[in-house]
Tab-separated table of C-alpha atoms in Angstrom:
chain	number	residue	atom	x	y	z
A	1	UNK	CA	54.433	92.912	102.914
A	2	UNK	CA	55.983	91.103	100.341
A	3	UNK	CA	56.884	87.247	100.454
A	4	UNK	CA	59.122	86.211	103.455
A	5	UNK	CA	59.046	89.121	105.108
A	6	UNK	CA	57.607	89.820	109.032
A	7	UNK	CA	58.145	92.549	111.809
A	8	UNK	CA	59.134	91.161	115.225
A	9	UNK	CA	58.702	93.386	118.403
A	10	UNK	CA	58.607	96.446	116.132
A	11	UNK	CA	62.104	95.300	113.767
A	12	UNK	CA	61.107	94.746	110.262
A	13	UNK	CA	63.013	91.178	108.528
A	14	UNK	CA	64.493	94.080	106.108
A	15	UNK	CA	66.760	95.108	108.980
A	16	UNK	CA	67.805	91.846	110.243
A	17	UNK	CA	68.563	90.803	106.339
A	18	UNK	CA	66.236	87.316	107.333
A	19	UNK	CA	63.333	85.968	105.614
A	20	UNK	CA	60.790	83.257	106.199
A	21	UNK	CA	61.755	80.147	104.114
A	22	UNK	CA	58.307	78.358	104.061
A	23	UNK	CA	55.063	79.504	105.689
A	24	UNK	CA	54.502	77.697	108.868
A	25	UNK	CA	52.075	74.813	109.680
A	26	UNK	CA	50.008	76.589	112.273
A	27	UNK	CA	48.246	74.294	114.691
A	28	UNK	CA	44.521	75.713	115.872
A	29	UNK	CA	44.837	76.194	119.902
A	30	UNK	CA	43.792	73.798	121.874
A	31	UNK	CA	40.690	74.243	124.409
A	32	UNK	CA	41.532	74.321	128.179
A	33	UNK	CA	39.198	71.297	129.145
A	34	UNK	CA	39.308	68.797	131.842
A	35	UNK	CA	37.558	65.246	131.892
A	36	UNK	CA	36.868	63.084	134.725
A	37	UNK	CA	35.837	59.655	134.650
A	38	UNK	CA	32.357	58.997	136.319
A	39	UNK	CA	31.746	55.153	137.882
A	40	UNK	CA	28.818	53.728	136.047
A	41	UNK	CA	28.667	56.611	133.583
A	42	UNK	CA	29.240	56.350	130.116
A	43	UNK	CA	31.736	58.963	128.911
A	44	UNK	CA	33.513	61.463	130.930
A	45	UNK	CA	32.563	64.258	132.350
A	46	UNK	CA	33.900	67.784	130.666
A	47	UNK	CA	34.768	70.798	132.330
A	48	UNK	CA	35.602	73.188	129.788
A	49	UNK	CA	37.430	76.481	131.041
A	50	UNK	CA	36.037	78.664	127.990
A	51	UNK	CA	39.820	79.450	127.194
A	52	UNK	CA	42.551	78.500	124.900
A	53	UNK	CA	46.114	77.255	125.829
A	54	UNK	CA	48.894	78.621	123.327
A	55	UNK	CA	49.882	76.949	120.307
A	56	UNK	CA	52.996	76.531	118.901
A	57	UNK	CA	54.722	78.294	115.758
A	58	UNK	CA	57.686	76.506	113.904
A	59	UNK	CA	59.687	78.780	111.950
A	60	UNK	CA	62.537	78.284	109.423
A	61	UNK	CA	64.715	81.389	108.281
A	62	UNK	CA	67.327	82.429	105.996
A	63	UNK	CA	69.888	85.181	106.665
A	64	UNK	CA	71.754	86.922	103.968
A	65	UNK	CA	74.761	89.013	104.635
A	66	UNK	CA	77.403	90.640	102.694
A	67	UNK	CA	79.992	88.155	104.122
A	68	UNK	CA	80.331	85.901	106.869
A	69	UNK	CA	81.198	88.206	109.395
A	70	UNK	CA	77.993	90.335	108.581
A	71	UNK	CA	76.026	87.063	108.781
A	72	UNK	CA	77.343	86.388	112.432
A	73	UNK	CA	76.605	90.090	113.549
A	74	UNK	CA	72.779	89.525	111.676
A	75	UNK	CA	72.792	86.438	113.612
A	76	UNK	CA	73.199	88.062	117.194
A	77	UNK	CA	70.636	90.941	116.255
A	78	UNK	CA	68.309	88.207	115.439
A	79	UNK	CA	68.402	86.144	118.810
A	80	UNK	CA	68.683	89.276	120.645
A	81	UNK	CA	65.007	90.597	118.995
A	82	UNK	CA	63.070	87.499	119.488
A	83	UNK	CA	64.498	86.300	122.968
A	84	UNK	CA	62.594	88.746	124.933
A	85	UNK	CA	61.632	88.219	128.671
A	86	UNK	CA	57.984	88.605	127.771
A	87	UNK	CA	55.605	88.208	124.982
A	88	UNK	CA	56.536	90.445	121.853
A	89	UNK	CA	54.455	91.679	118.647
A	90	UNK	CA	54.826	89.068	115.328
A	91	UNK	CA	53.536	90.096	112.214
A	92	UNK	CA	54.067	87.839	109.409
A	93	UNK	CA	53.462	88.105	105.633
A	94	UNK	CA	51.443	85.950	105.091
A	95	UNK	CA	49.051	87.248	107.996
A	96	UNK	CA	49.997	90.779	107.357
A	97	UNK	CA	46.878	92.472	108.872
A	98	UNK	CA	47.273	90.513	112.231
A	99	UNK	CA	49.100	90.827	114.852
A	100	UNK	CA	50.408	87.626	117.217
A	101	UNK	CA	51.802	87.518	120.539
A	102	UNK	CA	54.791	85.490	120.839
A	103	UNK	CA	57.672	84.392	122.879
A	104	UNK	CA	60.665	82.662	121.609
A	105	UNK	CA	60.095	78.714	123.056
A	106	UNK	CA	63.370	77.022	121.447
A	107	UNK	CA	66.043	78.310	119.598
A	108	UNK	CA	67.073	79.872	117.203
A	109	UNK	CA	69.569	77.512	116.455
A	110	UNK	CA	71.678	78.424	113.212
A	111	UNK	CA	73.424	75.958	110.465
A	112	UNK	CA	76.541	77.889	108.531
A	113	UNK	CA	77.407	76.522	105.356
A	114	UNK	CA	81.332	77.192	104.589
A	115	UNK	CA	80.399	77.137	101.152
A	116	UNK	CA	78.099	80.068	101.193
A	117	UNK	CA	79.343	82.247	103.982
A	118	UNK	CA	76.902	85.018	103.005
A	119	UNK	CA	74.311	82.676	103.728
A	120	UNK	CA	72.779	81.107	107.239
A	121	UNK	CA	69.729	79.001	108.164
A	122	UNK	CA	67.927	79.511	111.428
A	123	UNK	CA	65.473	77.532	113.102
A	124	UNK	CA	63.423	78.537	115.959
A	125	UNK	CA	60.113	77.710	117.609
A	126	UNK	CA	57.781	80.407	118.724
A	127	UNK	CA	54.935	80.013	121.365
A	128	UNK	CA	51.899	82.124	120.030
A	129	UNK	CA	48.854	83.351	122.415
A	130	UNK	CA	45.648	81.729	121.288
A	131	UNK	CA	44.241	84.805	119.477
A	132	UNK	CA	45.963	87.512	117.074
A	133	UNK	CA	44.624	91.146	116.692
A	134	UNK	CA	43.471	92.965	114.209
A	135	UNK	CA	46.389	95.619	112.964
A	136	UNK	CA	44.071	97.931	111.180
A	137	UNK	CA	44.035	101.420	113.056
A	138	UNK	CA	40.455	101.342	113.731
A	139	UNK	CA	39.147	104.209	115.781
A	140	UNK	CA	35.472	105.294	117.097
A	141	UNK	CA	34.696	108.681	118.447
A	142	UNK	CA	31.258	110.466	119.064
A	143	UNK	CA	28.615	110.017	122.309
A	144	UNK	CA	26.946	107.001	120.608
A	145	UNK	CA	27.732	104.464	118.246
A	146	UNK	CA	26.865	100.947	116.856
A	147	UNK	CA	29.747	98.923	116.323
A	148	UNK	CA	29.682	95.515	114.422
A	149	UNK	CA	32.582	92.979	115.217
A	150	UNK	CA	33.147	91.067	112.408
A	151	UNK	CA	34.715	87.952	114.007
A	152	UNK	CA	33.706	85.140	116.032
A	153	UNK	CA	35.033	86.084	119.627
A	154	UNK	CA	34.856	88.789	121.910
A	155	UNK	CA	37.228	91.693	121.572
A	156	UNK	CA	38.741	93.683	124.735
A	157	UNK	CA	38.591	97.378	123.521
A	158	UNK	CA	40.638	100.454	124.919
A	159	UNK	CA	38.253	103.138	125.916
A	160	UNK	CA	39.279	106.894	126.189
A	161	UNK	CA	35.737	108.413	128.342
A	162	UNK	CA	36.096	112.186	127.851
A	163	UNK	CA	34.963	115.278	130.039
A	164	UNK	CA	35.465	115.814	133.947
A	165	UNK	CA	32.950	114.621	136.780
A	166	UNK	CA	30.939	112.133	137.147
A	167	UNK	CA	29.958	109.553	134.019
A	168	UNK	CA	28.779	106.246	132.703
A	169	UNK	CA	29.805	104.526	130.132
A	170	UNK	CA	26.603	101.736	128.214
A	171	UNK	CA	27.795	99.299	126.093
A	172	UNK	CA	24.891	96.878	125.230
A	173	UNK	CA	23.177	97.728	128.414
A	174	UNK	CA	25.149	97.068	130.865
A	175	UNK	CA	26.835	100.319	132.507
A	176	UNK	CA	30.167	101.065	133.705
A	177	UNK	CA	30.341	104.236	135.930
A	178	UNK	CA	33.105	106.415	136.353
A	179	UNK	CA	33.310	109.241	139.194
A	180	UNK	CA	35.324	112.381	139.439
A	181	UNK	CA	37.212	111.923	136.282
A	182	UNK	CA	39.419	114.917	135.507
A	183	UNK	CA	39.596	115.656	131.605
A	184	UNK	CA	39.951	111.882	130.362
A	185	UNK	CA	40.370	108.665	131.664
A	186	UNK	CA	41.357	105.585	129.595
A	187	UNK	CA	39.904	101.794	130.227
A	188	UNK	CA	41.750	99.244	128.582
A	189	UNK	CA	40.194	95.867	128.893
A	190	UNK	CA	43.167	93.843	128.211
A	191	UNK	CA	45.130	94.964	131.255
A	192	UNK	CA	42.046	95.470	132.943
A	193	UNK	CA	43.210	98.876	134.340
A	194	UNK	CA	41.763	102.218	134.220
A	195	UNK	CA	44.322	105.228	134.221
A	196	UNK	CA	45.499	108.512	132.551
A	197	UNK	CA	48.534	109.010	130.252
A	198	UNK	CA	50.115	112.490	130.313
A	199	UNK	CA	53.655	111.149	129.425
A	200	UNK	CA	53.733	109.515	133.011
A	201	UNK	CA	51.154	106.380	134.057
A	202	UNK	CA	48.645	107.564	136.726
A	203	UNK	CA	46.499	104.759	138.357
A	204	UNK	CA	42.362	105.582	138.219
A	205	UNK	CA	40.861	102.360	138.973
A	206	UNK	CA	39.780	104.060	142.169
A	207	UNK	CA	37.364	106.338	139.911
A	208	UNK	CA	35.948	102.934	138.295
A	209	UNK	CA	32.971	101.902	140.556
A	210	UNK	CA	32.496	98.719	138.519
A	211	UNK	CA	34.033	95.740	138.795
A	212	UNK	CA	33.783	94.215	135.308
A	213	UNK	CA	35.726	95.723	132.156
A	214	UNK	CA	33.543	96.397	128.591
A	215	UNK	CA	33.807	93.646	126.200
A	216	UNK	CA	32.514	93.689	122.469
A	217	UNK	CA	30.473	90.174	121.527
A	218	UNK	CA	30.099	89.366	117.759
A	219	UNK	CA	27.987	91.130	115.909
A	220	UNK	CA	26.118	94.562	117.295
A	221	UNK	CA	27.718	96.213	120.145
A	222	UNK	CA	25.814	99.429	121.004
A	223	UNK	CA	28.096	102.253	122.645
A	224	UNK	CA	26.930	105.082	124.280
A	225	UNK	CA	27.742	107.617	127.081
A	226	UNK	CA	26.252	110.223	129.841
A	227	UNK	CA	26.793	112.746	132.749
A	228	UNK	CA	29.306	114.723	132.475
A	229	UNK	CA	30.861	112.989	129.621
A	230	UNK	CA	31.322	115.020	126.464
A	231	UNK	CA	32.784	111.841	124.235
A	232	UNK	CA	34.697	108.963	123.710
A	233	UNK	CA	37.582	107.369	121.632
A	234	UNK	CA	37.478	103.704	121.202
A	235	UNK	CA	39.805	101.291	119.670
A	236	UNK	CA	38.087	97.965	119.140
A	237	UNK	CA	41.163	95.717	118.831
A	238	UNK	CA	39.098	92.735	116.963
A	239	UNK	CA	40.588	89.261	117.302
A	240	UNK	CA	40.338	85.927	115.837
A	241	UNK	CA	41.772	82.547	116.564
A	242	UNK	CA	45.090	81.784	115.403
A	243	UNK	CA	44.747	79.302	112.592
């Protein structure tokens, strides 16, 4: 991805004819903490939620069209692309292997210059989830595997268990049990759902006999299946803190 380019909500910046002017300054996400003053005790009592807040990304873009009419149309398209009702994917040129989850918090606002009708400057502020996800198409298959999480933070994988009948998935000595599976089941640890996707989504949460969902800790993770399972497919979804 060349300097200035980005992909937002699946749309490449070339299609929008819009490019990042300056690499934005990113603020490390703030930990979610509560402090209480305790009478007669030095310092505050700290409650840490083991979670992070969203962080803000100020973004300055320029749009280059053929004429003022095209610039206006491109501005409308850019606004529509960024201004969605939920989080959307954002991949910037300066972090091309990582996917951010963002929504448009402020803007976009546009500055048009009559001397250069083919150009416009766009300013907007994005609110980004604290973790960004590795975009590499990494997939592991088999009946057992040892995966190395290269980052400092726990990841929430997508796992496809293949087989018919009752089966057990073991991750780092923790067992996840499934019953009466027909062909396969998908376990999504991000949405915390078990389901099948045959063009139509079918909930399979009632086939999962464990409350928790599998997660991959930093470093080594040992995964295996037993029972009627014939194998698995794993997308580890490695994540890093947004800095």
